[in-house]
Amino acid sequence: MSNREADAAVAEIAGVAPLESAIRRLIGELRDLRGAAEEARERAERSEALLRDFAEGRQDPATLSLRMEKVEAENDDLRGRIDRGRERIDQILASIRFLEDRR
């Protein structure tokens, strides 16, 4: 193999690496897009089913509104409990640090 042939082979190999990298990236993006498309399709099906239920009178908007208010109140309560828990954890950590510093 001549130097020119060797140089051409090296250049060809060097050119393959970026192509392989680009192909891997594109395959990953395609996989992500397919996943997103499947999620969108599932959401659309759920939305269509819910819309049919409303149109056919199987779901009462007033009942759903009451349920939503209840869930929002529960969320507010849970957020408050989480905040109080975080405050308590901070107090405990401060006590632990204080005790460690006294050693």
PDB file of N, CA and C in Angstrom:
ATOM      1  N   MET A   1       0.853  -1.166   0.000  1.00  0.00           N
ATOM      2  CA  MET A   1       0.000   0.000   0.000  1.00  0.00           C
ATOM      3  C   MET A   1       0.903   1.235   0.000  1.00  0.00           C
ATOM      4  N   SER A   2       0.640   2.141  -0.923  1.00  0.00           N
ATOM      5  CA  SER A   2       1.445   3.356  -1.020  1.00  0.00           C
ATOM      6  C   SER A   2       1.048   4.343   0.063  1.00  0.00           C
ATOM      7  N   ASN A   3       1.861   5.363   0.211  1.00  0.00           N
ATOM      8  CA  ASN A   3       1.564   6.396   1.202  1.00  0.00           C
ATOM      9  C   ASN A   3       0.250   7.092   0.890  1.00  0.00           C
ATOM     10  N   ARG A   4      -0.007   7.310  -0.412  1.00  0.00           N
ATOM     11  CA  ARG A   4      -1.267   7.952  -0.792  1.00  0.00           C
ATOM     12  C   ARG A   4      -2.454   7.086  -0.397  1.00  0.00           C
ATOM     13  N   GLU A   5      -2.335   5.807  -0.658  1.00  0.00           N
ATOM     14  CA  GLU A   5      -3.427   4.894  -0.302  1.00  0.00           C
ATOM     15  C   GLU A   5      -3.619   4.851   1.205  1.00  0.00           C
ATOM     16  N   ALA A   6      -2.515   4.822   1.939  1.00  0.00           N
ATOM     17  CA  ALA A   6      -2.591   4.806   3.402  1.00  0.00           C
ATOM     18  C   ALA A   6      -3.215   6.094   3.910  1.00  0.00           C
ATOM     19  N   ASP A   7      -2.789   7.227   3.334  1.00  0.00           N
ATOM     20  CA  ASP A   7      -3.367   8.511   3.738  1.00  0.00           C
ATOM     21  C   ASP A   7      -4.859   8.552   3.432  1.00  0.00           C
ATOM     22  N   ALA A   8      -5.257   8.022   2.296  1.00  0.00           N
ATOM     23  CA  ALA A   8      -6.675   8.005   1.920  1.00  0.00           C
ATOM     24  C   ALA A   8      -7.461   7.118   2.875  1.00  0.00           C
ATOM     25  N   ALA A   9      -6.879   5.984   3.265  1.00  0.00           N
ATOM     26  CA  ALA A   9      -7.556   5.080   4.199  1.00  0.00           C
ATOM     27  C   ALA A   9      -7.718   5.743   5.561  1.00  0.00           C
ATOM     28  N   VAL A  10      -6.680   6.426   6.021  1.00  0.00           N
ATOM     29  CA  VAL A  10      -6.749   7.125   7.308  1.00  0.00           C
ATOM     30  C   VAL A  10      -7.795   8.229   7.247  1.00  0.00           C
ATOM     31  N   ALA A  11      -7.812   8.978   6.153  1.00  0.00           N
ATOM     32  CA  ALA A  11      -8.795  10.059   5.997  1.00  0.00           C
ATOM     33  C   ALA A  11     -10.207   9.493   5.968  1.00  0.00           C
ATOM     34  N   GLU A  12     -10.366   8.356   5.302  1.00  0.00           N
ATOM     35  CA  GLU A  12     -11.691   7.732   5.236  1.00  0.00           C
ATOM     36  C   GLU A  12     -12.139   7.282   6.618  1.00  0.00           C
ATOM     37  N   ILE A  13     -11.234   6.672   7.374  1.00  0.00           N
ATOM     38  CA  ILE A  13     -11.557   6.227   8.733  1.00  0.00           C
ATOM     39  C   ILE A  13     -11.866   7.431   9.615  1.00  0.00           C
ATOM     40  N   ALA A  14     -11.078   8.485   9.486  1.00  0.00           N
ATOM     41  CA  ALA A  14     -11.307   9.692  10.287  1.00  0.00           C
ATOM     42  C   ALA A  14     -12.658  10.313   9.944  1.00  0.00           C
ATOM     43  N   GLY A  15     -13.082  10.202   8.700  1.00  0.00           N
ATOM     44  CA  GLY A  15     -14.369  10.749   8.293  1.00  0.00           C
ATOM     45  C   GLY A  15     -15.542   9.917   8.754  1.00  0.00           C
ATOM     46  N   VAL A  16     -15.308   8.643   9.054  1.00  0.00           N
ATOM     47  CA  VAL A  16     -16.384   7.751   9.485  1.00  0.00           C
ATOM     48  C   VAL A  16     -16.820   8.059  10.915  1.00  0.00           C
ATOM     49  N   ALA A  17     -15.890   8.409  11.777  1.00  0.00           N
ATOM     50  CA  ALA A  17     -16.218   8.653  13.187  1.00  0.00           C
ATOM     51  C   ALA A  17     -17.265   9.751  13.352  1.00  0.00           C
ATOM     52  N   PRO A  18     -17.119  10.906  12.702  1.00  0.00           N
ATOM     53  CA  PRO A  18     -18.169  11.923  12.845  1.00  0.00           C
ATOM     54  C   PRO A  18     -19.514  11.459  12.287  1.00  0.00           C
ATOM     55  N   LEU A  19     -19.456  10.688  11.199  1.00  0.00           N
ATOM     56  CA  LEU A  19     -20.708  10.164  10.640  1.00  0.00           C
ATOM     57  C   LEU A  19     -21.384   9.207  11.613  1.00  0.00           C
ATOM     58  N   GLU A  20     -20.600   8.322  12.213  1.00  0.00           N
ATOM     59  CA  GLU A  20     -21.169   7.394  13.194  1.00  0.00           C
ATOM     60  C   GLU A  20     -21.767   8.149  14.369  1.00  0.00           C
ATOM     61  N   SER A  21     -21.067   9.178  14.818  1.00  0.00           N
ATOM     62  CA  SER A  21     -21.562   9.986  15.929  1.00  0.00           C
ATOM     63  C   SER A  21     -22.873  10.670  15.550  1.00  0.00           C
ATOM     64  N   ALA A  22     -22.925  11.231  14.347  1.00  0.00           N
ATOM     65  CA  ALA A  22     -24.149  11.898  13.891  1.00  0.00           C
ATOM     66  C   ALA A  22     -25.297  10.907  13.769  1.00  0.00           C
ATOM     67  N   ILE A  23     -25.009   9.724  13.264  1.00  0.00           N
ATOM     68  CA  ILE A  23     -26.056   8.705  13.121  1.00  0.00           C
ATOM     69  C   ILE A  23     -26.566   8.277  14.487  1.00  0.00           C
ATOM     70  N   ARG A  24     -25.666   8.065  15.441  1.00  0.00           N
ATOM     71  CA  ARG A  24     -26.098   7.697  16.798  1.00  0.00           C
ATOM     72  C   ARG A  24     -26.985   8.787  17.400  1.00  0.00           C
ATOM     73  N   ARG A  25     -26.575  10.046  17.206  1.00  0.00           N
ATOM     74  CA  ARG A  25     -27.362  11.170  17.728  1.00  0.00           C
ATOM     75  C   ARG A  25     -28.740  11.198  17.072  1.00  0.00           C
ATOM     76  N   LEU A  26     -28.789  11.000  15.763  1.00  0.00           N
ATOM     77  CA  LEU A  26     -30.070  11.009  15.053  1.00  0.00           C
ATOM     78  C   LEU A  26     -30.963   9.849  15.482  1.00  0.00           C
ATOM     79  N   ILE A  27     -30.365   8.691  15.711  1.00  0.00           N
ATOM     80  CA  ILE A  27     -31.143   7.546  16.190  1.00  0.00           C
ATOM     81  C   ILE A  27     -31.732   7.856  17.558  1.00  0.00           C
ATOM     82  N   GLY A  28     -30.938   8.469  18.428  1.00  0.00           N
ATOM     83  CA  GLY A  28     -31.445   8.856  19.750  1.00  0.00           C
ATOM     84  C   GLY A  28     -32.578   9.859  19.643  1.00  0.00           C
ATOM     85  N   GLU A  29     -32.411  10.848  18.766  1.00  0.00           N
ATOM     86  CA  GLU A  29     -33.466  11.844  18.582  1.00  0.00           C
ATOM     87  C   GLU A  29     -34.728  11.204  18.019  1.00  0.00           C
ATOM     88  N   LEU A  30     -34.566  10.276  17.076  1.00  0.00           N
ATOM     89  CA  LEU A  30     -35.718   9.575  16.509  1.00  0.00           C
ATOM     90  C   LEU A  30     -36.439   8.778  17.586  1.00  0.00           C
ATOM     91  N   ARG A  31     -35.680   8.110  18.439  1.00  0.00           N
ATOM     92  CA  ARG A  31     -36.270   7.346  19.536  1.00  0.00           C
ATOM     93  C   ARG A  31     -37.059   8.278  20.466  1.00  0.00           C
ATOM     94  N   ASP A  32     -36.468   9.432  20.795  1.00  0.00           N
ATOM     95  CA  ASP A  32     -37.156  10.405  21.650  1.00  0.00           C
ATOM     96  C   ASP A  32     -38.429  10.918  20.991  1.00  0.00           C
ATOM     97  N   LEU A  33     -38.349  11.218  19.699  1.00  0.00           N
ATOM     98  CA  LEU A  33     -39.525  11.723  18.984  1.00  0.00           C
ATOM     99  C   LEU A  33     -40.630  10.677  18.918  1.00  0.00           C
ATOM    100  N   ARG A  34     -40.252   9.434  18.701  1.00  0.00           N
ATOM    101  CA  ARG A  34     -41.266   8.371  18.682  1.00  0.00           C
ATOM    102  C   ARG A  34     -41.937   8.241  20.044  1.00  0.00           C
ATOM    103  N   GLY A  35     -41.154   8.339  21.106  1.00  0.00           N
ATOM    104  CA  GLY A  35     -41.725   8.280  22.453  1.00  0.00           C
ATOM    105  C   GLY A  35     -42.667   9.440  22.702  1.00  0.00           C
ATOM    106  N   ALA A  36     -42.254  10.642  22.293  1.00  0.00           N
ATOM    107  CA  ALA A  36     -43.106  11.821  22.474  1.00  0.00           C
ATOM    108  C   ALA A  36     -44.378  11.698  21.646  1.00  0.00           C
ATOM    109  N   ALA A  37     -44.264  11.167  20.437  1.00  0.00           N
ATOM    110  CA  ALA A  37     -45.447  10.988  19.591  1.00  0.00           C
ATOM    111  C   ALA A  37     -46.410   9.984  20.220  1.00  0.00           C
ATOM    112  N   GLU A  38     -45.888   8.925  20.795  1.00  0.00           N
ATOM    113  CA  GLU A  38     -46.742   7.930  21.454  1.00  0.00           C
ATOM    114  C   GLU A  38     -47.443   8.542  22.657  1.00  0.00           C
ATOM    115  N   GLU A  39     -46.720   9.320  23.451  1.00  0.00           N
ATOM    116  CA  GLU A  39     -47.345   9.992  24.597  1.00  0.00           C
ATOM    117  C   GLU A  39     -48.432  10.950  24.137  1.00  0.00           C
ATOM    118  N   ALA A  40     -48.170  11.695  23.070  1.00  0.00           N
ATOM    119  CA  ALA A  40     -49.171  12.637  22.545  1.00  0.00           C
ATOM    120  C   ALA A  40     -50.399  11.882  22.047  1.00  0.00           C
ATOM    121  N   ARG A  41     -50.187  10.753  21.388  1.00  0.00           N
ATOM    122  CA  ARG A  41     -51.309   9.949  20.898  1.00  0.00           C
ATOM    123  C   ARG A  41     -52.154   9.456  22.065  1.00  0.00           C
ATOM    124  N   GLU A  42     -51.501   8.983  23.125  1.00  0.00           N
ATOM    125  CA  GLU A  42     -52.235   8.502  24.296  1.00  0.00           C
ATOM    126  C   GLU A  42     -53.012   9.632  24.962  1.00  0.00           C
ATOM    127  N   ARG A  43     -52.395  10.817  25.063  1.00  0.00           N
ATOM    128  CA  ARG A  43     -53.104  11.971  25.643  1.00  0.00           C
ATOM    129  C   ARG A  43     -54.305  12.350  24.791  1.00  0.00           C
ATOM    130  N   ALA A  44     -54.131  12.329  23.481  1.00  0.00           N
ATOM    131  CA  ALA A  44     -55.238  12.668  22.578  1.00  0.00           C
ATOM    132  C   ALA A  44     -56.381  11.669  22.738  1.00  0.00           C
ATOM    133  N   GLU A  45     -56.051  10.389  22.861  1.00  0.00           N
ATOM    134  CA  GLU A  45     -57.096   9.377  23.053  1.00  0.00           C
ATOM    135  C   GLU A  45     -57.836   9.606  24.361  1.00  0.00           C
ATOM    136  N   ARG A  46     -57.101   9.918  25.432  1.00  0.00           N
ATOM    137  CA  ARG A  46     -57.760  10.186  26.717  1.00  0.00           C
ATOM    138  C   ARG A  46     -58.643  11.429  26.629  1.00  0.00           C
ATOM    139  N   SER A  47     -58.147  12.455  25.949  1.00  0.00           N
ATOM    140  CA  SER A  47     -58.935  13.684  25.797  1.00  0.00           C
ATOM    141  C   SER A  47     -60.200  13.425  24.991  1.00  0.00           C
ATOM    142  N   GLU A  48     -60.074  12.648  23.924  1.00  0.00           N
ATOM    143  CA  GLU A  48     -61.242  12.328  23.107  1.00  0.00           C
ATOM    144  C   GLU A  48     -62.260  11.530  23.909  1.00  0.00           C
ATOM    145  N   ALA A  49     -61.790  10.581  24.706  1.00  0.00           N
ATOM    146  CA  ALA A  49     -62.704   9.784  25.528  1.00  0.00           C
ATOM    147  C   ALA A  49     -63.407  10.669  26.550  1.00  0.00           C
ATOM    148  N   LEU A  50     -62.680  11.574  27.170  1.00  0.00           N
ATOM    149  CA  LEU A  50     -63.285  12.477  28.143  1.00  0.00           C
ATOM    150  C   LEU A  50     -64.295  13.398  27.473  1.00  0.00           C
ATOM    151  N   LEU A  51     -63.960  13.900  26.296  1.00  0.00           N
ATOM    152  CA  LEU A  51     -64.884  14.760  25.555  1.00  0.00           C
ATOM    153  C   LEU A  51     -66.160  13.999  25.194  1.00  0.00           C
ATOM    154  N   ARG A  52     -66.022  12.743  24.772  1.00  0.00           N
ATOM    155  CA  ARG A  52     -67.212  11.916  24.484  1.00  0.00           C
ATOM    156  C   ARG A  52     -68.053  11.737  25.735  1.00  0.00           C
ATOM    157  N   ASP A  53     -67.382  11.493  26.872  1.00  0.00           N
ATOM    158  CA  ASP A  53     -68.118  11.326  28.127  1.00  0.00           C
ATOM    159  C   ASP A  53     -68.903  12.585  28.472  1.00  0.00           C
ATOM    160  N   PHE A  54     -68.285  13.752  28.269  1.00  0.00           N
ATOM    161  CA  PHE A  54     -68.998  15.012  28.527  1.00  0.00           C
ATOM    162  C   PHE A  54     -70.173  15.165  27.565  1.00  0.00           C
ATOM    163  N   ALA A  55     -69.906  14.925  26.289  1.00  0.00           N
ATOM    164  CA  ALA A  55     -70.942  15.115  25.270  1.00  0.00           C
ATOM    165  C   ALA A  55     -72.118  14.167  25.482  1.00  0.00           C
ATOM    166  N   GLU A  56     -71.838  12.973  25.959  1.00  0.00           N
ATOM    167  CA  GLU A  56     -72.893  11.980  26.165  1.00  0.00           C
ATOM    168  C   GLU A  56     -73.494  12.059  27.559  1.00  0.00           C
ATOM    169  N   GLY A  57     -73.008  12.990  28.362  1.00  0.00           N
ATOM    170  CA  GLY A  57     -73.589  13.186  29.687  1.00  0.00           C
ATOM    171  C   GLY A  57     -73.125  12.192  30.736  1.00  0.00           C
ATOM    172  N   ARG A  58     -72.078  11.441  30.461  1.00  0.00           N
ATOM    173  CA  ARG A  58     -71.592  10.461  31.436  1.00  0.00           C
ATOM    174  C   ARG A  58     -70.719  11.106  32.500  1.00  0.00           C
ATOM    175  N   GLN A  59     -70.202  12.282  32.224  1.00  0.00           N
ATOM    176  CA  GLN A  59     -69.404  13.018  33.204  1.00  0.00           C
ATOM    177  C   GLN A  59     -70.114  14.328  33.497  1.00  0.00           C
ATOM    178  N   ASP A  60     -70.309  14.596  34.756  1.00  0.00           N
ATOM    179  CA  ASP A  60     -70.967  15.828  35.177  1.00  0.00           C
ATOM    180  C   ASP A  60     -69.900  16.875  35.488  1.00  0.00           C
ATOM    181  N   PRO A  61     -69.885  17.980  34.751  1.00  0.00           N
ATOM    182  CA  PRO A  61     -68.871  19.010  35.000  1.00  0.00           C
ATOM    183  C   PRO A  61     -68.902  19.539  36.432  1.00  0.00           C
ATOM    184  N   ALA A  62     -70.088  19.648  37.022  1.00  0.00           N
ATOM    185  CA  ALA A  62     -70.184  20.154  38.399  1.00  0.00           C
ATOM    186  C   ALA A  62     -69.499  19.195  39.367  1.00  0.00           C
ATOM    187  N   THR A  63     -69.701  17.900  39.166  1.00  0.00           N
ATOM    188  CA  THR A  63     -69.069  16.894  40.024  1.00  0.00           C
ATOM    189  C   THR A  63     -67.550  16.947  39.868  1.00  0.00           C
ATOM    190  N   LEU A  64     -67.096  17.061  38.620  1.00  0.00           N
ATOM    191  CA  LEU A  64     -65.654  17.155  38.387  1.00  0.00           C
ATOM    192  C   LEU A  64     -65.079  18.415  39.018  1.00  0.00           C
ATOM    193  N   SER A  65     -65.817  19.507  38.958  1.00  0.00           N
ATOM    194  CA  SER A  65     -65.356  20.753  39.563  1.00  0.00           C
ATOM    195  C   SER A  65     -65.214  20.597  41.073  1.00  0.00           C
ATOM    196  N   LEU A  66     -66.186  19.939  41.698  1.00  0.00           N
ATOM    197  CA  LEU A  66     -66.112  19.704  43.145  1.00  0.00           C
ATOM    198  C   LEU A  66     -64.922  18.811  43.494  1.00  0.00           C
ATOM    199  N   ARG A  67     -64.725  17.775  42.696  1.00  0.00           N
ATOM    200  CA  ARG A  67     -63.588  16.885  42.929  1.00  0.00           C
ATOM    201  C   ARG A  67     -62.276  17.645  42.791  1.00  0.00           C
ATOM    202  N   MET A  68     -62.209  18.517  41.784  1.00  0.00           N
ATOM    203  CA  MET A  68     -60.994  19.290  41.573  1.00  0.00           C
ATOM    204  C   MET A  68     -60.741  20.231  42.750  1.00  0.00           C
ATOM    205  N   GLU A  69     -61.771  20.866  43.260  1.00  0.00           N
ATOM    206  CA  GLU A  69     -61.613  21.744  44.422  1.00  0.00           C
ATOM    207  C   GLU A  69     -61.096  20.958  45.622  1.00  0.00           C
ATOM    208  N   LYS A  70     -61.629  19.746  45.803  1.00  0.00           N
ATOM    209  CA  LYS A  70     -61.193  18.905  46.920  1.00  0.00           C
ATOM    210  C   LYS A  70     -59.716  18.531  46.758  1.00  0.00           C
ATOM    211  N   VAL A  71     -59.344  18.147  45.561  1.00  0.00           N
ATOM    212  CA  VAL A  71     -57.950  17.764  45.301  1.00  0.00           C
ATOM    213  C   VAL A  71     -57.021  18.962  45.498  1.00  0.00           C
ATOM    214  N   GLU A  72     -57.444  20.141  45.050  1.00  0.00           N
ATOM    215  CA  GLU A  72     -56.618  21.334  45.239  1.00  0.00           C
ATOM    216  C   GLU A  72     -56.453  21.656  46.722  1.00  0.00           C
ATOM    217  N   ALA A  73     -57.518  21.477  47.506  1.00  0.00           N
ATOM    218  CA  ALA A  73     -57.421  21.709  48.954  1.00  0.00           C
ATOM    219  C   ALA A  73     -56.461  20.707  49.588  1.00  0.00           C
ATOM    220  N   GLU A  74     -56.546  19.450  49.146  1.00  0.00           N
ATOM    221  CA  GLU A  74     -55.626  18.433  49.657  1.00  0.00           C
ATOM    222  C   GLU A  74     -54.185  18.785  49.286  1.00  0.00           C
ATOM    223  N   ASN A  75     -53.982  19.269  48.058  1.00  0.00           N
ATOM    224  CA  ASN A  75     -52.635  19.671  47.631  1.00  0.00           C
ATOM    225  C   ASN A  75     -52.105  20.806  48.497  1.00  0.00           C
ATOM    226  N   ASP A  76     -52.961  21.793  48.780  1.00  0.00           N
ATOM    227  CA  ASP A  76     -52.541  22.898  49.645  1.00  0.00           C
ATOM    228  C   ASP A  76     -52.144  22.383  51.024  1.00  0.00           C
ATOM    229  N   ASP A  77     -52.948  21.462  51.564  1.00  0.00           N
ATOM    230  CA  ASP A  77     -52.645  20.881  52.872  1.00  0.00           C
ATOM    231  C   ASP A  77     -51.315  20.133  52.829  1.00  0.00           C
ATOM    232  N   LEU A  78     -51.126  19.338  51.786  1.00  0.00           N
ATOM    233  CA  LEU A  78     -49.882  18.575  51.664  1.00  0.00           C
ATOM    234  C   LEU A  78     -48.674  19.498  51.512  1.00  0.00           C
ATOM    235  N   ARG A  79     -48.829  20.569  50.738  1.00  0.00           N
ATOM    236  CA  ARG A  79     -47.721  21.527  50.600  1.00  0.00           C
ATOM    237  C   ARG A  79     -47.361  22.134  51.957  1.00  0.00           C
ATOM    238  N   GLY A  80     -48.378  22.471  52.741  1.00  0.00           N
ATOM    239  CA  GLY A  80     -48.124  23.014  54.078  1.00  0.00           C
ATOM    240  C   GLY A  80     -47.412  22.009  54.962  1.00  0.00           C
ATOM    241  N   ARG A  81     -47.846  20.754  54.900  1.00  0.00           N
ATOM    242  CA  ARG A  81     -47.207  19.717  55.706  1.00  0.00           C
ATOM    243  C   ARG A  81     -45.761  19.515  55.275  1.00  0.00           C
ATOM    244  N   ILE A  82     -45.522  19.552  53.972  1.00  0.00           N
ATOM    245  CA  ILE A  82     -44.152  19.403  53.473  1.00  0.00           C
ATOM    246  C   ILE A  82     -43.291  20.568  53.949  1.00  0.00           C
ATOM    247  N   ASP A  83     -43.832  21.781  53.869  1.00  0.00           N
ATOM    248  CA  ASP A  83     -43.077  22.954  54.337  1.00  0.00           C
ATOM    249  C   ASP A  83     -42.748  22.837  55.821  1.00  0.00           C
ATOM    250  N   ARG A  84     -43.739  22.411  56.627  1.00  0.00           N
ATOM    251  CA  ARG A  84     -43.484  22.244  58.067  1.00  0.00           C
ATOM    252  C   ARG A  84     -42.454  21.145  58.301  1.00  0.00           C
ATOM    253  N   GLY A  85     -42.522  20.084  57.521  1.00  0.00           N
ATOM    254  CA  GLY A  85     -41.539  19.006  57.641  1.00  0.00           C
ATOM    255  C   GLY A  85     -40.137  19.481  57.300  1.00  0.00           C
ATOM    256  N   ARG A  86     -40.035  20.285  56.257  1.00  0.00           N
ATOM    257  CA  ARG A  86     -38.719  20.827  55.883  1.00  0.00           C
ATOM    258  C   ARG A  86     -38.158  21.714  56.986  1.00  0.00           C
ATOM    259  N   GLU A  87     -39.026  22.542  57.565  1.00  0.00           N
ATOM    260  CA  GLU A  87     -38.576  23.404  58.665  1.00  0.00           C
ATOM    261  C   GLU A  87     -38.069  22.563  59.827  1.00  0.00           C
ATOM    262  N   ARG A  88     -38.792  21.503  60.145  1.00  0.00           N
ATOM    263  CA  ARG A  88     -38.387  20.633  61.259  1.00  0.00           C
ATOM    264  C   ARG A  88     -37.062  19.943  60.945  1.00  0.00           C
ATOM    265  N   ILE A  89     -36.900  19.494  59.711  1.00  0.00           N
ATOM    266  CA  ILE A  89     -35.641  18.858  59.311  1.00  0.00           C
ATOM    267  C   ILE A  89     -34.491  19.847  59.430  1.00  0.00           C
ATOM    268  N   ASP A  90     -34.720  21.088  59.003  1.00  0.00           N
ATOM    269  CA  ASP A  90     -33.680  22.116  59.135  1.00  0.00           C
ATOM    270  C   ASP A  90     -33.304  22.327  60.596  1.00  0.00           C
ATOM    271  N   GLN A  91     -34.302  22.321  61.493  1.00  0.00           N
ATOM    272  CA  GLN A  91     -34.031  22.477  62.924  1.00  0.00           C
ATOM    273  C   GLN A  91     -33.204  21.307  63.449  1.00  0.00           C
ATOM    274  N   ILE A  92     -33.567  20.101  63.043  1.00  0.00           N
ATOM    275  CA  ILE A  92     -32.836  18.907  63.487  1.00  0.00           C
ATOM    276  C   ILE A  92     -31.399  18.955  62.976  1.00  0.00           C
ATOM    277  N   LEU A  93     -31.223  19.325  61.698  1.00  0.00           N
ATOM    278  CA  LEU A  93     -29.869  19.423  61.143  1.00  0.00           C
ATOM    279  C   LEU A  93     -29.045  20.479  61.869  1.00  0.00           C
ATOM    280  N   ALA A  94     -29.675  21.596  62.207  1.00  0.00           N
ATOM    281  CA  ALA A  94     -28.957  22.637  62.951  1.00  0.00           C
ATOM    282  C   ALA A  94     -28.529  22.106  64.312  1.00  0.00           C
ATOM    283  N   SER A  95     -29.398  21.340  64.971  1.00  0.00           N
ATOM    284  CA  SER A  95     -29.042  20.756  66.270  1.00  0.00           C
ATOM    285  C   SER A  95     -27.892  19.773  66.123  1.00  0.00           C
ATOM    286  N   ILE A  96     -27.931  18.959  65.092  1.00  0.00           N
ATOM    287  CA  ILE A  96     -26.861  17.980  64.865  1.00  0.00           C
ATOM    288  C   ILE A  96     -25.543  18.699  64.611  1.00  0.00           C
ATOM    289  N   ARG A  97     -25.575  19.725  63.777  1.00  0.00           N
ATOM    290  CA  ARG A  97     -24.344  20.488  63.497  1.00  0.00           C
ATOM    291  C   ARG A  97     -23.793  21.123  64.770  1.00  0.00           C
ATOM    292  N   PHE A  98     -24.689  21.659  65.591  1.00  0.00           N
ATOM    293  CA  PHE A  98     -24.273  22.273  66.847  1.00  0.00           C
ATOM    294  C   PHE A  98     -23.587  21.241  67.731  1.00  0.00           C
ATOM    295  N   LEU A  99     -24.200  20.052  67.851  1.00  0.00           N
ATOM    296  CA  LEU A  99     -23.621  19.004  68.690  1.00  0.00           C
ATOM    297  C   LEU A  99     -22.291  18.519  68.129  1.00  0.00           C
ATOM    298  N   GLU A 100     -22.183  18.418  66.802  1.00  0.00           N
ATOM    299  CA  GLU A 100     -20.916  18.001  66.202  1.00  0.00           C
ATOM    300  C   GLU A 100     -19.824  19.038  66.447  1.00  0.00           C
ATOM    301  N   ASP A 101     -20.189  20.313  66.383  1.00  0.00           N
ATOM    302  CA  ASP A 101     -19.209  21.381  66.615  1.00  0.00           C
ATOM    303  C   ASP A 101     -18.711  21.389  68.053  1.00  0.00           C
ATOM    304  N   ARG A 102     -19.532  20.931  68.989  1.00  0.00           N
ATOM    305  CA  ARG A 102     -19.154  20.933  70.408  1.00  0.00           C
ATOM    306  C   ARG A 102     -18.185  19.817  70.736  1.00  0.00           C
ATOM    307  N   ARG A 103     -18.029  18.840  69.883  1.00  0.00           N
ATOM    308  CA  ARG A 103     -17.125  17.712  70.160  1.00  0.00           C
ATOM    309  C   ARG A 103     -15.727  18.145  70.323  1.00  0.00           C
TER     310      ARG A 103
END
